[in-house]
C-alpha positions as MATLAB code, in Angstrom:
seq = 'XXXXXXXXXXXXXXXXXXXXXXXXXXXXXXXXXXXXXXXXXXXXXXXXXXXXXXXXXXXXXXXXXXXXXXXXXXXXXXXXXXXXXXXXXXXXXXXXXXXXXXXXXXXXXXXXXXXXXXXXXXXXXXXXXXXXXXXXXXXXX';
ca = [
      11.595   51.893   -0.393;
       9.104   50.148    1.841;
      10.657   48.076    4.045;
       8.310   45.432    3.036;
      10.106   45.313   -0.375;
      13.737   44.613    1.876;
      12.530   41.865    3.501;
      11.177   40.219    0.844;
      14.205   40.582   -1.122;
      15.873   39.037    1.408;
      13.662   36.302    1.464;
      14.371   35.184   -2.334;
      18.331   35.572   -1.724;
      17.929   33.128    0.920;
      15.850   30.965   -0.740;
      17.782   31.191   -3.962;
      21.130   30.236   -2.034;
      19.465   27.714    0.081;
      18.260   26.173   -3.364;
      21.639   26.625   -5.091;
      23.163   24.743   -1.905;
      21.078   22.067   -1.791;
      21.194   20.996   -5.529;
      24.963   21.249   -5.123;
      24.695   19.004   -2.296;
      21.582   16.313   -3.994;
      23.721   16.427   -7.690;
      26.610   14.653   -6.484;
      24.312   12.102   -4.321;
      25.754    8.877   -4.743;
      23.542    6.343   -6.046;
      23.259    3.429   -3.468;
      23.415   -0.348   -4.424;
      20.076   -2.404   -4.464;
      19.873   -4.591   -1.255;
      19.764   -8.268   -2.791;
      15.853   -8.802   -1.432;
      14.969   -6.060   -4.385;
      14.571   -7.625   -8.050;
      14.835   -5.545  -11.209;
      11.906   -5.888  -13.531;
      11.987   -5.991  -17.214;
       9.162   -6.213  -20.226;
       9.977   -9.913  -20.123;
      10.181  -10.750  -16.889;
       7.363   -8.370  -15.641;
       4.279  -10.437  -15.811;
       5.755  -13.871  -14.474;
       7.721  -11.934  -11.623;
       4.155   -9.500  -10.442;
       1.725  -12.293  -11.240;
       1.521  -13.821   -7.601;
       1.113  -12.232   -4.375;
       1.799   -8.280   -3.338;
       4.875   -6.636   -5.291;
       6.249   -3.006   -4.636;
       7.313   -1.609   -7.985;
       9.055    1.197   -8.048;
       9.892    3.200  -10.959;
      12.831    4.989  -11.806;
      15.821    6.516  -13.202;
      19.641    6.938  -12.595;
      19.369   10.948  -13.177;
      16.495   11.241  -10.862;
      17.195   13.070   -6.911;
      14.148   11.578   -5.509;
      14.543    8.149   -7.115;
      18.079    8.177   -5.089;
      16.787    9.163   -2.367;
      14.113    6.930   -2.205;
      17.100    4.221   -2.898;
      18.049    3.578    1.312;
      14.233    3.276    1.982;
      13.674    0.862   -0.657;
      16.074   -1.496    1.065;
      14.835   -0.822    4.395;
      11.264   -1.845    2.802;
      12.816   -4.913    0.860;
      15.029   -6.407    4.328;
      12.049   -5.898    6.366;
       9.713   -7.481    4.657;
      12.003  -10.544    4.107;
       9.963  -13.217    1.867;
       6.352  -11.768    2.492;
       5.835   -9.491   -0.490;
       8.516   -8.475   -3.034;
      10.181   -5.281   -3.908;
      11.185   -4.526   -7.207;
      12.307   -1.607   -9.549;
      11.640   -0.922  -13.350;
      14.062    1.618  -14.545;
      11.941    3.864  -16.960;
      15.085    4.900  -18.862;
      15.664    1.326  -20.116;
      11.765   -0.501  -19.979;
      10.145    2.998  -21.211;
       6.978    0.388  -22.695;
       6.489   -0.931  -19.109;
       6.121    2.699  -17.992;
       3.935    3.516  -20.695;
       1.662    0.880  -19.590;
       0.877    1.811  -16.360;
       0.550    5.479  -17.125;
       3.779    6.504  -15.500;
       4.015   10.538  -15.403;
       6.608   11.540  -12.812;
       9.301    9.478  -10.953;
       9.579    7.917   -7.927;
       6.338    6.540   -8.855;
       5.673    3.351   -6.733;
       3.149    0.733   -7.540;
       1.771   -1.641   -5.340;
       0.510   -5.136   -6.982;
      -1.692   -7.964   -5.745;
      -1.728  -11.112   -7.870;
      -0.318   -8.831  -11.028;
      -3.034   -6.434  -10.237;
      -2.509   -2.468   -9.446;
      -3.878   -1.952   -5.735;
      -2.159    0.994   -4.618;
      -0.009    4.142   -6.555;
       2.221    6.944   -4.402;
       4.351    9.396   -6.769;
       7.469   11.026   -4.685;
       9.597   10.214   -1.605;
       7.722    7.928    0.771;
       8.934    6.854    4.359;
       9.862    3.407    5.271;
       6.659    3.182    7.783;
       4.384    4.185    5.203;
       5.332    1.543    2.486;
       5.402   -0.946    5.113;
       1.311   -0.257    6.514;
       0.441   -0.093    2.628;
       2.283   -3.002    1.894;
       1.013   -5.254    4.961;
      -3.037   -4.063    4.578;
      -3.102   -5.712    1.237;
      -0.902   -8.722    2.610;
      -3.433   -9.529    5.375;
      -6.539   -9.117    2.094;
];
């Protein structure tokens, strides 16, 4: 056999252990409390909670590995911003008409609102920086 042919096979083992050890590792990720800056959003409370100023939405779900992850930099986003702009969280699981409405696909989605108004949209794991420069362009508008 071409020794091509060994080297990729060891490619795929390693990548199908490295896999196997990492979902290991992400299924038993503990799910981390909300920081008390971040407000939970419902089909009631939606509209009166997004309709003034710039809101970070996110949505998610309690099964999702991103969503968790996305969890510690949701509360860095929410403590630094302190009362300029809001972060908040629909659960898609339990408001599935709220993610109807905006068209959600995948999860972490995160929305950015101005005045109840969709400015912004990022699907997957952002960083803490990037949230915050999104977040602060459309507070200075």
């Amino acid at each position: 056999m071409d020794p091509f042919y060994y080297g990729l096979i060891a490619f795929v083992v390693i990548f199908i252990g490295y896999s196997y050890f990492n979902y290991r590792r992400m299924k038993h990720f503990a799910a981390l409390p909300d920081a008390e800056e971040i407000q939970h959003l419902t089909a009631a409370n939606f509209k009166a909670k997004t309709a003034k100023g710039v809101v970070l939405v996110d949505f998610w779900a309690g099964w999702c590995t991103p969503c968790k992850m996305m969890a510690p930099v949701l509360n860095q986003v929410a403590r630094a911003s302190g009362r300029v702009g809001q972060v908040a969280k629909v659960n898609v699981e339990e408001q599935q008409r709220l993610a109807e409405q905006f068209k959600v696909r995948s999860i972490p989605t995160l929305l950015l609102l101005k005045d109840g108004r969709e400015v912004d949209r990022f699907v997957g794991v952002k960083s803490k920086d990037f949230l915050l420069k999104k977040k602060t362009a459309f507070i200075s508008c």
